[in-house]
Amino acid sequence: EIVLTQSPDFQSVTPKEKVTITCRASQSIGSNLHWYQQKPDQSPKLLIKYASQSFSGVPSRFSGSGSGTDFTLTINSLEAEDAATYYCHQSSRLPHTFGQGTKVEIK
Amino acid sequence: EVQLVESGGGLVQPGGSLRLSCAASGFTFSSYEMNWVRQAPGKGLEWVSYIGSSGTTIFYADSVQGRFTISRDNARNSLYLQMNSLRAEDTAVYYCARDYSSSSGRVFDCWGQGTLVTVSS
């Protein structure tokens, strides 16, 4: 099973600040890495697919990068509505696995 | 609008059974592979099961293999999860998720709102 490790687990950020979340895979997964946003009492929503492709309708302040084992989700100029938990997900091989999540709080 | 709506969750005793449903609309259900993903209270996401578009290819997580059965009815635009021999650790919100596959790979591009399953005596 491919293990995904996110860091940090928690981040408290001021609006307009830049946020960087990393996801490291236990083995190479190419670009089969996706990022989801989950707000309290809501289902996950796709933000970034295949490491760096923005999903339809997602604000341009969200971007992704990386390949192989190391990936990054960046939120430029954080807004209050971005308070959520962010998960990475690998679809390179079964079983699908997810990172443990990074909770982003607005100061 | 693409929509997935789960139902069938509830309180069940350990060892009991439950059948979840996921009603799809707004897209050609029979053309898409589907998954179940669960989330225990206050915890992260765990993939549970996959089914191909025709229903002939199926995979399960080790944690549910032999206890859960995924199925679909393309005529009814519906996905199902039959859960038997339920345990306390199966307590979670269960989401159905559409599997979008392309030459780039596959991604869960649309999720339902989830249905809560609580296993407790």
CSV table of C-alpha atoms in Angstrom, one decimal:
chain,number,residue,atom,x,y,z
A,1,GLU,CA,0.0,0.0,0.0
A,2,ILE,CA,1.3,3.5,-0.9
A,3,VAL,CA,1.4,5.7,2.2
A,4,LEU,CA,0.9,9.4,1.7
A,5,THR,CA,2.2,11.7,4.4
A,6,GLN,CA,1.1,15.3,4.6
A,7,SER,CA,2.7,18.2,6.4
A,8,PRO,CA,1.8,20.1,8.4
A,9,ASP,CA,-1.1,18.5,10.1
A,10,PHE,CA,-2.5,22.0,11.1
A,11,GLN,CA,-1.8,25.5,10.0
A,12,SER,CA,-3.2,28.8,11.4
A,13,VAL,CA,-3.0,31.5,8.7
A,14,THR,CA,-3.8,35.2,8.3
A,15,PRO,CA,-6.0,36.2,5.3
A,16,LYS,CA,-4.0,37.1,2.2
A,17,GLU,CA,-1.1,34.9,3.5
A,18,LYS,CA,0.3,32.1,1.3
A,19,VAL,CA,-0.2,28.5,2.4
A,20,THR,CA,1.9,25.6,1.3
A,21,ILE,CA,1.0,22.0,2.1
A,22,THR,CA,3.2,19.1,1.1
A,23,CYS,CA,2.4,15.4,0.4
A,24,ARG,CA,5.0,12.8,0.2
A,25,ALA,CA,4.4,9.3,-1.2
A,26,SER,CA,6.1,6.2,0.1
A,27,GLN,CA,7.0,5.2,-3.6
A,28,SER,CA,6.8,6.9,-6.9
A,29,ILE,CA,3.3,7.6,-8.2
A,30,GLY,CA,4.1,9.7,-11.3
A,31,SER,CA,1.6,12.5,-11.5
A,32,ASN,CA,-1.3,10.4,-10.1
A,33,LEU,CA,-1.8,12.7,-7.1
A,34,HIS,CA,-4.9,14.8,-6.5
A,35,TRP,CA,-5.9,17.4,-3.9
A,36,TYR,CA,-9.3,17.8,-2.3
A,37,GLN,CA,-10.8,20.4,0.0
A,38,GLN,CA,-13.3,19.4,2.7
A,39,LYS,CA,-15.2,21.9,4.8
A,40,PRO,CA,-16.9,21.0,8.0
A,41,ASP,CA,-20.0,18.8,7.4
A,42,GLN,CA,-19.4,18.7,3.7
A,43,SER,CA,-18.1,16.1,1.3
A,44,PRO,CA,-14.6,16.5,-0.3
A,45,LYS,CA,-14.4,18.6,-3.4
A,46,LEU,CA,-11.7,18.2,-6.1
A,47,LEU,CA,-9.3,21.1,-6.4
A,48,ILE,CA,-6.2,19.9,-8.3
A,49,LYS,CA,-6.0,16.7,-10.4
A,50,TYR,CA,-2.8,14.9,-11.7
A,51,ALA,CA,-0.6,17.0,-9.4
A,52,SER,CA,-0.9,20.3,-11.2
A,53,GLN,CA,-4.2,20.6,-13.3
A,54,SER,CA,-6.8,22.8,-11.8
A,55,PHE,CA,-10.3,21.4,-11.7
A,56,SER,CA,-13.1,23.2,-13.3
A,57,GLY,CA,-14.4,26.2,-11.3
A,58,VAL,CA,-11.6,26.2,-8.8
A,59,PRO,CA,-10.3,29.7,-8.0
A,60,SER,CA,-6.9,30.4,-9.5
A,61,ARG,CA,-5.3,31.0,-6.1
A,62,PHE,CA,-5.1,27.2,-5.8
A,63,SER,CA,-2.2,25.5,-7.6
A,64,GLY,CA,-0.3,22.2,-7.4
A,65,SER,CA,3.1,21.0,-8.3
A,66,GLY,CA,5.3,17.9,-8.1
A,67,SER,CA,5.8,14.5,-9.5
A,68,GLY,CA,7.2,11.1,-8.3
A,69,THR,CA,7.1,11.2,-4.5
A,70,ASP,CA,6.9,14.9,-3.6
A,71,PHE,CA,3.9,17.2,-4.2
A,72,THR,CA,2.8,20.6,-3.0
A,73,LEU,CA,-0.5,22.4,-2.8
A,74,THR,CA,-0.2,26.2,-2.7
A,75,ILE,CA,-3.0,28.6,-1.8
A,76,ASN,CA,-2.0,32.1,-2.8
A,77,SER,CA,-3.6,35.0,-0.9
A,78,LEU,CA,-5.7,32.9,1.5
A,79,GLU,CA,-9.3,33.9,1.9
A,80,ALA,CA,-11.7,33.3,4.8
A,81,GLU,CA,-13.7,30.8,2.8
A,82,ASP,CA,-10.6,28.6,2.4
A,83,ALA,CA,-10.8,27.4,6.0
A,84,ALA,CA,-11.0,23.6,5.5
A,85,THR,CA,-9.1,20.3,5.7
A,86,TYR,CA,-7.1,19.5,2.6
A,87,TYR,CA,-6.3,15.9,1.6
A,88,CYS,CA,-4.0,14.4,-1.1
A,89,HIS,CA,-5.0,11.2,-2.8
A,90,GLN,CA,-3.0,8.8,-5.0
A,91,SER,CA,-4.7,6.8,-7.8
A,92,SER,CA,-1.5,5.2,-9.1
A,93,ARG,CA,-2.3,1.8,-7.7
A,94,LEU,CA,-4.8,0.0,-5.6
A,95,PRO,CA,-5.7,0.5,-2.9
A,96,HIS,CA,-6.4,4.2,-3.4
A,97,THR,CA,-4.9,6.0,-0.4
A,98,PHE,CA,-5.3,9.4,1.1
A,99,GLY,CA,-3.0,11.6,3.2
A,100,GLN,CA,-4.0,12.2,6.8
A,101,GLY,CA,-5.3,15.7,6.1
A,102,THR,CA,-4.1,19.2,6.8
A,103,LYS,CA,-6.4,21.5,8.6
A,104,VAL,CA,-6.1,25.2,7.7
A,105,GLU,CA,-7.6,27.7,10.2
A,106,ILE,CA,-8.0,31.4,9.6
A,107,LYS,CA,-6.5,33.6,12.3
B,1,GLU,CA,-25.8,19.2,-12.9
B,2,VAL,CA,-23.9,16.1,-11.9
B,3,GLN,CA,-25.4,14.8,-8.6
B,4,LEU,CA,-24.8,11.8,-6.4
B,5,VAL,CA,-27.2,11.2,-3.5
B,6,GLU,CA,-26.5,8.5,-0.9
B,7,SER,CA,-29.1,6.9,1.3
B,8,GLY,CA,-29.6,3.9,3.6
B,9,GLY,CA,-27.4,4.8,6.5
B,10,GLY,CA,-28.5,4.4,10.1
B,11,LEU,CA,-27.9,2.7,13.4
B,12,VAL,CA,-27.1,-1.1,13.3
B,13,GLN,CA,-25.9,-3.6,15.9
B,14,PRO,CA,-22.6,-5.3,15.6
B,15,GLY,CA,-22.9,-8.3,13.3
B,16,GLY,CA,-25.8,-6.7,11.5
B,17,SER,CA,-26.3,-5.7,7.9
B,18,LEU,CA,-27.1,-2.6,6.0
B,19,ARG,CA,-27.5,-1.7,2.3
B,20,LEU,CA,-26.4,1.7,1.0
B,21,SER,CA,-27.6,3.3,-2.2
B,22,CYS,CA,-26.3,6.1,-4.3
B,23,ALA,CA,-28.6,7.7,-6.9
B,24,ALA,CA,-26.8,9.3,-9.8
B,25,SER,CA,-28.1,12.1,-12.1
B,26,GLY,CA,-26.9,14.7,-14.5
B,27,PHE,CA,-24.5,12.3,-16.4
B,28,THR,CA,-24.4,9.0,-18.2
B,29,PHE,CA,-24.0,6.8,-15.2
B,30,SER,CA,-23.3,3.6,-17.3
B,31,SER,CA,-20.2,5.2,-18.7
B,32,TYR,CA,-18.5,5.8,-15.4
B,33,GLU,CA,-16.7,3.7,-12.9
B,34,MET,CA,-17.7,4.3,-9.3
B,35,ASN,CA,-16.3,4.0,-5.8
B,36,TRP,CA,-17.3,4.0,-2.1
B,37,VAL,CA,-15.1,6.0,0.3
B,38,ARG,CA,-15.7,6.3,4.0
B,39,GLN,CA,-14.7,8.7,6.8
B,40,ALA,CA,-14.9,7.7,10.4
B,41,PRO,CA,-15.9,10.5,12.8
B,42,GLY,CA,-13.2,13.1,13.1
B,43,LYS,CA,-10.8,11.0,10.9
B,44,GLY,CA,-9.5,11.0,7.4
B,45,LEU,CA,-10.7,9.4,4.2
B,46,GLU,CA,-10.5,5.6,3.5
B,47,TRP,CA,-11.2,4.0,0.1
B,48,VAL,CA,-13.6,1.1,0.4
B,49,SER,CA,-14.5,-0.3,-3.0
B,50,TYR,CA,-14.5,0.1,-6.8
B,51,ILE,CA,-16.7,-1.1,-9.5
B,52,GLY,CA,-16.2,-0.8,-13.3
B,53,SER,CA,-18.8,0.7,-15.6
B,54,SER,CA,-20.4,-2.6,-16.5
B,55,GLY,CA,-20.1,-4.0,-13.1
B,56,THR,CA,-17.8,-6.9,-13.9
B,57,THR,CA,-14.6,-5.5,-12.4
B,58,ILE,CA,-14.7,-5.1,-8.7
B,59,PHE,CA,-12.1,-4.3,-6.0
B,60,TYR,CA,-12.2,-4.0,-2.2
B,61,ALA,CA,-10.1,-2.7,0.6
B,62,ASP,CA,-8.7,-5.5,2.7
B,63,SER,CA,-10.6,-4.1,5.7
B,64,VAL,CA,-14.0,-4.9,4.1
B,65,GLN,CA,-13.1,-7.8,1.8
B,66,GLY,CA,-15.5,-10.7,2.3
B,67,ARG,CA,-18.0,-8.6,4.3
B,68,PHE,CA,-19.1,-5.9,1.8
B,69,THR,CA,-20.4,-6.2,-1.7
B,70,ILE,CA,-20.5,-3.4,-4.3
B,71,SER,CA,-23.0,-3.5,-7.2
B,72,ARG,CA,-24.7,-1.3,-9.6
B,73,ASP,CA,-27.9,-1.1,-11.7
B,74,ASN,CA,-27.2,1.0,-14.8
B,75,ALA,CA,-30.9,1.0,-15.8
B,76,ARG,CA,-31.7,2.6,-12.5
B,77,ASN,CA,-28.6,4.9,-12.4
B,78,SER,CA,-27.8,3.5,-9.0
B,79,LEU,CA,-24.8,2.2,-7.0
B,80,TYR,CA,-25.1,0.0,-4.0
B,81,LEU,CA,-23.0,-1.2,-1.1
B,82,GLN,CA,-24.2,-4.3,0.8
B,83,MET,CA,-22.5,-4.4,4.2
B,84,ASN,CA,-22.7,-7.5,6.3
B,85,SER,CA,-21.0,-8.6,9.6
B,86,LEU,CA,-20.7,-5.0,10.6
B,87,ARG,CA,-18.2,-4.0,13.2
B,88,ALA,CA,-17.8,-0.9,15.4
B,89,GLU,CA,-14.9,0.2,13.3
B,90,ASP,CA,-17.2,0.4,10.2
B,91,THR,CA,-18.8,3.4,11.8
B,92,ALA,CA,-18.3,6.2,9.3
B,93,VAL,CA,-19.9,8.5,6.8
B,94,TYR,CA,-20.0,6.6,3.5
B,95,TYR,CA,-19.5,8.6,0.3
B,96,CYS,CA,-20.0,7.5,-3.3
B,97,ALA,CA,-17.5,9.0,-5.7
B,98,ARG,CA,-17.5,9.1,-9.5
B,99,ASP,CA,-14.3,7.8,-11.0
B,100,TYR,CA,-13.2,9.8,-14.0
B,101,SER,CA,-10.6,7.9,-16.0
B,102,SER,CA,-8.6,9.2,-18.9
B,103,SER,CA,-5.2,8.8,-20.6
B,104,SER,CA,-3.7,10.7,-17.6
B,105,GLY,CA,-5.1,8.3,-15.0
B,106,ARG,CA,-8.1,8.4,-12.8
B,107,VAL,CA,-9.5,10.8,-10.2
B,108,PHE,CA,-12.6,11.1,-8.0
B,109,ASP,CA,-14.2,14.1,-9.6
B,110,CYS,CA,-17.6,14.2,-8.0
B,111,TRP,CA,-18.7,13.1,-4.5
B,112,GLY,CA,-22.1,12.6,-2.9
B,113,GLN,CA,-23.1,14.3,0.4
B,114,GLY,CA,-22.6,11.1,2.4
B,115,THR,CA,-24.7,8.8,4.6
B,116,LEU,CA,-23.8,8.0,8.2
B,117,VAL,CA,-23.5,4.4,9.3
B,118,THR,CA,-23.3,3.8,13.1
B,119,VAL,CA,-22.5,0.3,14.4
B,120,SER,CA,-23.3,0.1,18.0
B,121,SER,CA,-25.2,-2.0,20.5
